Every structure is written in structure tokens, then in C-alpha cells.
Amino acid sequence: MRVNIGILGCGCVGSGVLKILKSKAETIRNRTGVEINVRRILYRSRRPAQELVPPGAALTQAYGDLLDDGEIDILVELIGGLSPAHEIVSAALGNGTSVVTANKAILAGYLPEYRRIAAESGANLEFEGAVAGSIPIMAAIKSSFVADDFSSAYGILNGTANYVLTRMSEGMPFSDALALAQKRGFAEADPAFDVSGRDAAQKLAILAMLIFNTGISGDLHAEGITDITADDLAYARDLGCTVKLIAKASLAGGRLGAGVYPALLPFSSALAHINNENNAVYLRSDNSGDALLFGKGAGELPTASAVISDVVRIALRLKSQSAKPPVSIFKQIPLIDPLELSSRFYIRYSVLDKVGILARIAGVLGNHNVSIAGVWQKNTVAGVVSLVMTTHSARVRDMFDSVRIIDSSNDLVRGKSLVLRIDDLEG
Ligand SMILES: NC(=O)c1ccc[n+]([C@@H]2O[C@H](COP(=O)([O-])OP(=O)(O)OC[C@H]3O[C@@H](n4cnc5c(N)ncnc54)[C@H](OP(=O)(O)O)[C@@H]3O)[C@@H](O)[C@H]2O)c1
């Protein structure tokens, strides 16, 4: 069967889609019977390379040309950002035109709305490329665990942060590791979104909405990796751990706890060994237990591959005129305040090299119900000691409150302390 598509945006992923369609058209047709015909391509400032433009495809700078083209079966939105992507996707779905997108920003904000519009118009919406690149996580959730109820999803969802932490575990300073990630093409020109945890939080929101069939409004809690040093990775190693930026969503007592934070993971955990720009996600469900999906979380061809698989999935559905997957009824699951959760902690204080400091820190922690598990004195530079401490399980709010008090005492510490969770990823 032949399916007509319109491609919006010819940057990294859009060009990847055109490259794969050029080199793998026959493979796709032989495997699936689907012939993908590109009718129109939207670009803004950079025209797609001429050799990638399929014969017969019209180039335009007006997205209305694609929305108004009654022959297009599937719009492939790859311009990114909120506007005009949101207006385009809403309008297409409203018209009954199916949409494939890799845009986590619009999905994190509007997924329940898109699913409602699509349910009313009969359009299809697929977005495998938006979360964890080429890893078929959406397909797994929708078609491989149909009889399962999920209790949690957790993993590594930002390749840039994972690449940076991997280099830092080898001793490289944060800024050099980030520069290398940019040079290797893993990080955005402005990588703040990656290293602040906000990119992973958007992906986690999409994942959580899908597996728990809930809506999430507003941004999920996100802590980044910018205050972590290569020394912290070395101290973590002494404790039998490494540091990873973890995205985790889990149900507890009918409420949803979801957020992104850097954490010490024991080397016995499989996630501790997911390195470089790779992503990995554990799905935990009642029938299947834990399933680990691992692979390239981003990049031109991996993401384009996921986009094309979505196109074929919809094309086969259109061909068989099979009913779209039934309308999901979203239920609203209340969110747990992330500060009310509990964890064990790693803390690195920069304390003055004086008698009685440890007793005073212990006093503040004790007043906040934080119990110390271990203390190590590390480097001393110019009268300032790196004091590393681990705690027993404590409330996140109590931990942060106690460190705020300690950090405000000039006669105790110099500079901001670092607080990281120690995560066994249970629960
Ligand atoms: N790159 C990845 O590895 C990856 C992985 C997963 C998901 N994604 C998602 O995929 C989407 C595309 O990412 P990308 O990396 O391909 O971004 P990109 O390289 O910046 O490409 C975006 C393209 O869209 C064009 N564009 C932007 N606004 C437009 C508008 N209003 N009208 C027409 N064209 C417009 C840009 O044109 P100009 O030439 O004018 O800039 C650019 O060519 C994003 O939602 C991103 O989050 C990307």
C-alpha cells in the first residue's frame, strides 16, 4: 500500500527520515508492504539537501500547505518547540489527519488533549521518537504488555547527561565533559535543558502519562547534574557506586511519585553500567516483573528510525481500516510531593578544618531526623576539607532543610554542599 506523508522540519531528525526513506524504501516495502510517499516538505531557513528530496515532493515554507493538502495521510512533525508545532498537531488531529511526532515539549504539555482530539476525529497519533530515541518503549507499552498493570518506570532518559557523567567517572571535569559532548554532537548548542534534568522530566511525564493512563499538568520535579564534580564520582566509587541522572515514576498508595534527580547507584544495579549517550528504561509490571529496554536515546538515524516505524504502524492500521486502539479514559492520579519522599543520601560538605565541626553538623541533622550512616574526610585544600557523609533513610524535605541551615553557617562551611540520593531503585 502507498501512504502519503508530509514532513515538517528538515533538521537533524527530518534529514535522517529522508535519508532512511532514500536508502531503505525497498526494505520497508518488502517487510511491511508499505510504500511511503513524501508529498510535501516544510522547511524554514535551510532547504533540505537536494539529493534527499524524493522525486515529486514539493518544498514549502508555509505549514498551511501541508494542513490543507487533502491527500496527506500522515503529518510527521519534526520542527520541535511549542509553537507552531502545537497549533499544527492540534489542527491536523482535529481534521482527522494522523500525526507522528518526536516533540517531547508539546507531548509533555498536551498529550491528554491530543488523545481526546484524536479519539473524536479518528486520527492516529504516535510518538516513539520522543522518549528514548530508537528504543521501542512506546510499542512495548502499547502492544507487548497488554495484560499488565505497571507499578513503576525508571531509567536514564537523557543521553547528554549520561555521556557527561560517564566521562566524569573517568576523572574529567564537568565543563570538559560537557564540551566533549557538544563536540561529539550529543548535546544541544545550549545544553542547559539536558544537564538541568528538564529534558528527562518532559520524557518522564510522557512515559508516566502512558503507563499510568493519567494526565500530568505542570512540570515534574527535576534536579540536574551541574553541581557534581569528578571527585564526587571518585568518592561514589569508593562506596561501590556510580552517579546517574535517574528519571523515576512510581505508584504508591494510589498516588504518583515522579521526578528526575542524580543519584548514587550501586554497581550491582544494571543501570550503573549504562554508559555514554545510551538510554535505558526499566518497566515494572505485575505479570512480567522487570523488563529492561536499552539503546540509543537520540541522534539523527536512531530517532528517524523510530519515526518511520511509527509511520508504518499507522499506515498498516489505515490499510486494514482496523479500529484505532480504543480511546483511553484518563484518570487523574494525584502527585506525591517529591519532598515528602524518603531516601538514603550522600552529602559532600566543604567544611572548615576546625575542631567541633562534625558535632555541630550532626546536631543539625539530628534536629531534622536525619541519621548519619558513615563519614569520611577527603581532600583538604587551603584549610577547607571535603567531608563526605552517607545517611540512613530520611525525608527529602528534612535533608534539604538541614543542609540549607548548615550551608548558611559561615563558621562551618565554605560553599554549597552537594546532596545526592543513594538509590537502590526499589519501590
Ligand atoms: N535530535 C535528536 O536526537 C532528537 C531525539 C529525540 C527527539 N527529538 C525531537 O525531534 C524534533 C526535531 O529535533 P531536531 O534535532 O531535528 O531539531 P533541529 O535539528 O533543530 O531541526 C528542526 C528543524 O525544524 C525547522 N523549523 C523549526 N521551526 C520551524 C517552522 N516554524 N517552520 C518550518 N521549519 C521549522 C528548523 O529550521 P531552520 O533550518 O530554520 O533551523 C530545523 O531545520 C524535536 O522535537 C526534538 O525534541 C530529537
PDB file of C-alpha atoms in Angstrom, residues 135-319:
ATOM      1  CA  ILE A 135      14.292   2.258  21.984  1.00  0.00           C
ATOM      2  CA  PRO A 136      10.840   0.836  21.175  1.00  0.00           C
ATOM      3  CA  ILE A 137       9.408   1.738  24.526  1.00  0.00           C
ATOM      4  CA  MET A 138       6.030   3.065  23.393  1.00  0.00           C
ATOM      5  CA  ALA A 139       5.487  -0.013  21.232  1.00  0.00           C
ATOM      6  CA  ALA A 140       6.392  -2.225  24.173  1.00  0.00           C
ATOM      7  CA  ILE A 141       3.993  -0.420  26.488  1.00  0.00           C
ATOM      8  CA  LYS A 142       1.145  -0.421  23.974  1.00  0.00           C
ATOM      9  CA  SER A 143       1.473  -3.876  22.477  1.00  0.00           C
ATOM     10  CA  SER A 144       3.823  -6.111  24.455  1.00  0.00           C
ATOM     11  CA  PHE A 145       2.408  -5.767  27.964  1.00  0.00           C
ATOM     12  CA  VAL A 146      -1.295  -5.587  27.173  1.00  0.00           C
ATOM     13  CA  ALA A 147      -2.352  -7.603  30.205  1.00  0.00           C
ATOM     14  CA  ASP A 148      -0.014  -5.889  32.648  1.00  0.00           C
ATOM     15  CA  ASP A 149      -0.535  -3.096  35.136  1.00  0.00           C
ATOM     16  CA  PHE A 150       2.613  -1.049  35.645  1.00  0.00           C
ATOM     17  CA  SER A 151       3.837  -0.014  39.069  1.00  0.00           C
ATOM     18  CA  SER A 152       6.914   1.951  38.003  1.00  0.00           C
ATOM     19  CA  ALA A 153       9.164   3.093  35.200  1.00  0.00           C
ATOM     20  CA  TYR A 154      12.665   4.234  35.898  1.00  0.00           C
ATOM     21  CA  GLY A 155      15.799   4.746  33.940  1.00  0.00           C
ATOM     22  CA  ILE A 156      18.225   7.015  32.157  1.00  0.00           C
ATOM     23  CA  LEU A 157      16.425   9.251  29.682  1.00  0.00           C
ATOM     24  CA  ASN A 158      18.976  11.928  28.799  1.00  0.00           C
ATOM     25  CA  GLY A 159      21.943  10.834  26.697  1.00  0.00           C
ATOM     26  CA  THR A 160      23.885  14.077  27.130  1.00  0.00           C
ATOM     27  CA  ALA A 161      23.833  13.950  30.928  1.00  0.00           C
ATOM     28  CA  ASN A 162      24.745  10.270  30.826  1.00  0.00           C
ATOM     29  CA  TYR A 163      27.663  10.958  28.487  1.00  0.00           C
ATOM     30  CA  VAL A 164      28.923  13.751  30.786  1.00  0.00           C
ATOM     31  CA  LEU A 165      28.668  11.594  33.923  1.00  0.00           C
ATOM     32  CA  THR A 166      30.450   8.725  32.155  1.00  0.00           C
ATOM     33  CA  ARG A 167      33.397  10.973  31.273  1.00  0.00           C
ATOM     34  CA  MET A 168      33.411  12.409  34.826  1.00  0.00           C
ATOM     35  CA  SER A 169      33.618   8.879  36.246  1.00  0.00           C
ATOM     36  CA  GLU A 170      36.938   8.679  34.345  1.00  0.00           C
ATOM     37  CA  GLY A 171      38.147  11.843  36.091  1.00  0.00           C
ATOM     38  CA  MET A 172      37.196  14.509  33.526  1.00  0.00           C
ATOM     39  CA  PRO A 173      35.853  17.799  34.964  1.00  0.00           C
ATOM     40  CA  PHE A 174      32.184  18.639  34.277  1.00  0.00           C
ATOM     41  CA  SER A 175      32.900  21.542  31.890  1.00  0.00           C
ATOM     42  CA  ASP A 176      35.356  19.499  29.765  1.00  0.00           C
ATOM     43  CA  ALA A 177      32.935  16.557  29.636  1.00  0.00           C
ATOM     44  CA  LEU A 178      30.124  18.838  28.514  1.00  0.00           C
ATOM     45  CA  ALA A 179      32.315  20.470  25.878  1.00  0.00           C
ATOM     46  CA  LEU A 180      33.208  16.996  24.587  1.00  0.00           C
ATOM     47  CA  ALA A 181      29.518  16.020  24.467  1.00  0.00           C
ATOM     48  CA  GLN A 182      28.859  19.144  22.397  1.00  0.00           C
ATOM     49  CA  LYS A 183      31.797  18.401  20.111  1.00  0.00           C
ATOM     50  CA  ARG A 184      30.595  14.834  19.565  1.00  0.00           C
ATOM     51  CA  GLY A 185      27.134  16.196  18.670  1.00  0.00           C
ATOM     52  CA  PHE A 186      25.285  14.708  21.681  1.00  0.00           C
ATOM     53  CA  ALA A 187      24.445  17.978  23.446  1.00  0.00           C
ATOM     54  CA  GLU A 188      22.334  20.880  22.281  1.00  0.00           C
ATOM     55  CA  ALA A 189      24.140  24.165  21.499  1.00  0.00           C
ATOM     56  CA  ASP A 190      22.512  25.334  24.744  1.00  0.00           C
ATOM     57  CA  PRO A 191      22.750  22.159  26.817  1.00  0.00           C
ATOM     58  CA  ALA A 192      21.112  23.674  29.920  1.00  0.00           C
ATOM     59  CA  PHE A 193      17.936  21.710  29.189  1.00  0.00           C
ATOM     60  CA  ASP A 194      19.872  18.429  29.240  1.00  0.00           C
ATOM     61  CA  VAL A 195      22.012  18.954  32.343  1.00  0.00           C
ATOM     62  CA  SER A 196      19.253  20.582  34.424  1.00  0.00           C
ATOM     63  CA  GLY A 197      17.167  17.399  34.220  1.00  0.00           C
ATOM     64  CA  ARG A 198      14.278  19.237  32.490  1.00  0.00           C
ATOM     65  CA  ASP A 199      14.608  17.274  29.215  1.00  0.00           C
ATOM     66  CA  ALA A 200      14.418  13.985  31.113  1.00  0.00           C
ATOM     67  CA  ALA A 201      11.465  15.336  33.134  1.00  0.00           C
ATOM     68  CA  GLN A 202       9.478  16.004  29.939  1.00  0.00           C
ATOM     69  CA  LYS A 203      10.190  12.481  28.688  1.00  0.00           C
ATOM     70  CA  LEU A 204       9.264  11.034  32.079  1.00  0.00           C
ATOM     71  CA  ALA A 205       5.960  12.929  32.010  1.00  0.00           C
ATOM     72  CA  ILE A 206       5.098  11.364  28.628  1.00  0.00           C
ATOM     73  CA  LEU A 207       6.111   7.908  29.855  1.00  0.00           C
ATOM     74  CA  ALA A 208       4.170   8.236  33.102  1.00  0.00           C
ATOM     75  CA  MET A 209       1.040   9.505  31.319  1.00  0.00           C
ATOM     76  CA  LEU A 210       1.149   6.492  29.054  1.00  0.00           C
ATOM     77  CA  ILE A 211       1.850   3.719  31.538  1.00  0.00           C
ATOM     78  CA  PHE A 212      -0.456   5.020  34.264  1.00  0.00           C
ATOM     79  CA  ASN A 213      -3.078   6.369  31.861  1.00  0.00           C
ATOM     80  CA  THR A 214      -3.120   9.669  33.683  1.00  0.00           C
ATOM     81  CA  GLY A 215      -2.787  13.332  32.825  1.00  0.00           C
ATOM     82  CA  ILE A 216       0.071  15.361  34.294  1.00  0.00           C
ATOM     83  CA  SER A 217      -0.183  19.113  34.312  1.00  0.00           C
ATOM     84  CA  GLY A 218       2.822  21.287  35.033  1.00  0.00           C
ATOM     85  CA  ASP A 219       6.496  20.394  35.126  1.00  0.00           C
ATOM     86  CA  LEU A 220       7.715  17.370  37.048  1.00  0.00           C
ATOM     87  CA  HIS A 221      10.350  17.826  39.750  1.00  0.00           C
ATOM     88  CA  ALA A 222      13.850  17.972  38.200  1.00  0.00           C
ATOM     89  CA  GLU A 223      17.311  18.231  39.746  1.00  0.00           C
ATOM     90  CA  GLY A 224      20.346  18.463  37.472  1.00  0.00           C
ATOM     91  CA  ILE A 225      23.987  17.431  37.480  1.00  0.00           C
ATOM     92  CA  THR A 226      25.734  20.823  37.299  1.00  0.00           C
ATOM     93  CA  ASP A 227      26.992  20.818  40.937  1.00  0.00           C
ATOM     94  CA  ILE A 228      28.540  17.346  40.730  1.00  0.00           C
ATOM     95  CA  THR A 229      32.334  17.116  40.429  1.00  0.00           C
ATOM     96  CA  ALA A 230      34.655  14.382  39.185  1.00  0.00           C
ATOM     97  CA  ASP A 231      35.691  13.994  42.858  1.00  0.00           C
ATOM     98  CA  ASP A 232      32.105  13.028  43.718  1.00  0.00           C
ATOM     99  CA  LEU A 233      32.256  10.258  41.119  1.00  0.00           C
ATOM    100  CA  ALA A 234      35.516   9.053  42.721  1.00  0.00           C
ATOM    101  CA  TYR A 235      34.025   9.192  46.243  1.00  0.00           C
ATOM    102  CA  ALA A 236      30.944   7.332  44.968  1.00  0.00           C
ATOM    103  CA  ARG A 237      33.221   4.646  43.535  1.00  0.00           C
ATOM    104  CA  ASP A 238      34.817   4.214  46.994  1.00  0.00           C
ATOM    105  CA  LEU A 239      31.276   3.475  48.216  1.00  0.00           C
ATOM    106  CA  GLY A 240      30.727   0.860  45.491  1.00  0.00           C
ATOM    107  CA  CYS A 241      28.547   3.192  43.419  1.00  0.00           C
ATOM    108  CA  THR A 242      28.453   5.426  40.378  1.00  0.00           C
ATOM    109  CA  VAL A 243      26.297   8.510  39.742  1.00  0.00           C
ATOM    110  CA  LYS A 244      23.497   8.576  37.147  1.00  0.00           C
ATOM    111  CA  LEU A 245      20.734  11.031  36.291  1.00  0.00           C
ATOM    112  CA  ILE A 246      17.663   8.963  37.124  1.00  0.00           C
ATOM    113  CA  ALA A 247      14.105   9.519  35.934  1.00  0.00           C
ATOM    114  CA  LYS A 248      11.602   7.633  38.034  1.00  0.00           C
ATOM    115  CA  ALA A 249       7.833   7.381  38.198  1.00  0.00           C
ATOM    116  CA  SER A 250       6.102   5.005  40.574  1.00  0.00           C
ATOM    117  CA  LEU A 251       2.733   4.453  42.148  1.00  0.00           C
ATOM    118  CA  ALA A 252       2.424   4.324  45.921  1.00  0.00           C
ATOM    119  CA  GLY A 253      -0.841   4.170  47.791  1.00  0.00           C
ATOM    120  CA  GLY A 254      -2.841   5.372  44.784  1.00  0.00           C
ATOM    121  CA  ARG A 255      -0.586   8.389  44.268  1.00  0.00           C
ATOM    122  CA  LEU A 256       2.137   9.022  41.694  1.00  0.00           C
ATOM    123  CA  GLY A 257       5.687   9.913  42.670  1.00  0.00           C
ATOM    124  CA  ALA A 258       7.632  11.195  39.663  1.00  0.00           C
ATOM    125  CA  GLY A 259      10.814  13.159  39.218  1.00  0.00           C
ATOM    126  CA  VAL A 260      14.348  13.396  37.884  1.00  0.00           C
ATOM    127  CA  TYR A 261      17.405  13.519  40.134  1.00  0.00           C
ATOM    128  CA  PRO A 262      21.060  12.485  40.116  1.00  0.00           C
ATOM    129  CA  ALA A 263      21.675   9.507  42.378  1.00  0.00           C
ATOM    130  CA  LEU A 264      24.365   7.128  43.549  1.00  0.00           C
ATOM    131  CA  LEU A 265      23.613   3.677  42.132  1.00  0.00           C
ATOM    132  CA  PRO A 266      25.389   0.562  43.387  1.00  0.00           C
ATOM    133  CA  PHE A 267      27.494  -1.199  40.746  1.00  0.00           C
ATOM    134  CA  SER A 268      25.258  -4.238  41.306  1.00  0.00           C
ATOM    135  CA  SER A 269      22.484  -2.326  39.516  1.00  0.00           C
ATOM    136  CA  ALA A 270      22.279  -2.805  35.729  1.00  0.00           C
ATOM    137  CA  LEU A 271      21.627   0.920  35.252  1.00  0.00           C
ATOM    138  CA  ALA A 272      25.036   1.675  36.772  1.00  0.00           C
ATOM    139  CA  HIS A 273      26.556   0.124  33.639  1.00  0.00           C
ATOM    140  CA  ILE A 274      24.546   2.117  31.065  1.00  0.00           C
ATOM    141  CA  ASN A 275      27.244   4.463  29.813  1.00  0.00           C
ATOM    142  CA  ASN A 276      27.958   7.179  27.260  1.00  0.00           C
ATOM    143  CA  GLU A 277      24.978   8.577  25.337  1.00  0.00           C
ATOM    144  CA  ASN A 278      22.881   5.451  25.832  1.00  0.00           C
ATOM    145  CA  ASN A 279      19.486   5.366  27.492  1.00  0.00           C
ATOM    146  CA  ALA A 280      17.779   2.557  29.382  1.00  0.00           C
ATOM    147  CA  VAL A 281      14.371   2.127  30.936  1.00  0.00           C
ATOM    148  CA  TYR A 282      13.059  -0.454  33.375  1.00  0.00           C
ATOM    149  CA  LEU A 283       9.346  -1.117  33.212  1.00  0.00           C
ATOM    150  CA  ARG A 284       7.978  -2.906  36.258  1.00  0.00           C
ATOM    151  CA  SER A 285       4.598  -4.585  35.957  1.00  0.00           C
ATOM    152  CA  ASP A 286       2.520  -7.121  37.830  1.00  0.00           C
ATOM    153  CA  ASN A 287       2.690 -10.031  35.381  1.00  0.00           C
ATOM    154  CA  SER A 288       6.090  -9.528  33.773  1.00  0.00           C
ATOM    155  CA  GLY A 289       8.161  -8.158  36.628  1.00  0.00           C
ATOM    156  CA  ASP A 290      11.089  -6.046  35.433  1.00  0.00           C
ATOM    157  CA  ALA A 291      11.830  -5.540  31.727  1.00  0.00           C
ATOM    158  CA  LEU A 292      14.920  -3.534  30.765  1.00  0.00           C
ATOM    159  CA  LEU A 293      14.998  -1.742  27.424  1.00  0.00           C
ATOM    160  CA  PHE A 294      18.351  -0.320  26.330  1.00  0.00           C
ATOM    161  CA  GLY A 295      19.673   1.560  23.311  1.00  0.00           C
ATOM    162  CA  LYS A 296      20.461   4.830  21.599  1.00  0.00           C
ATOM    163  CA  GLY A 297      18.419   7.567  23.222  1.00  0.00           C
ATOM    164  CA  ALA A 298      18.837  10.178  20.498  1.00  0.00           C
ATOM    165  CA  GLY A 299      20.616  11.003  17.265  1.00  0.00           C
ATOM    166  CA  GLU A 300      19.717  11.501  13.632  1.00  0.00           C
ATOM    167  CA  LEU A 301      19.244   7.942  12.415  1.00  0.00           C
ATOM    168  CA  PRO A 302      18.096   6.233  15.650  1.00  0.00           C
ATOM    169  CA  THR A 303      15.331   8.821  16.149  1.00  0.00           C
ATOM    170  CA  ALA A 304      14.430   8.830  12.437  1.00  0.00           C
ATOM    171  CA  SER A 305      14.157   5.034  12.568  1.00  0.00           C
ATOM    172  CA  ALA A 306      11.600   5.311  15.391  1.00  0.00           C
ATOM    173  CA  VAL A 307       9.685   7.976  13.424  1.00  0.00           C
ATOM    174  CA  ILE A 308       9.498   5.787  10.308  1.00  0.00           C
ATOM    175  CA  SER A 309       8.336   2.789  12.336  1.00  0.00           C
ATOM    176  CA  ASP A 310       5.505   4.976  13.659  1.00  0.00           C
ATOM    177  CA  VAL A 311       4.579   5.953  10.090  1.00  0.00           C
ATOM    178  CA  VAL A 312       4.423   2.297   9.041  1.00  0.00           C
ATOM    179  CA  ARG A 313       2.415   1.356  12.135  1.00  0.00           C
ATOM    180  CA  ILE A 314      -0.221   3.952  11.280  1.00  0.00           C
ATOM    181  CA  ALA A 315      -0.145   3.061   7.571  1.00  0.00           C
ATOM    182  CA  LEU A 316      -0.903  -0.591   8.342  1.00  0.00           C
ATOM    183  CA  ARG A 317      -3.729   0.486  10.615  1.00  0.00           C
ATOM    184  CA  LEU A 318      -5.160   2.740   7.897  1.00  0.00           C
ATOM    185  CA  LYS A 319      -4.813  -0.053   5.347  1.00  0.00           C
TER     186      LYS A 319
END
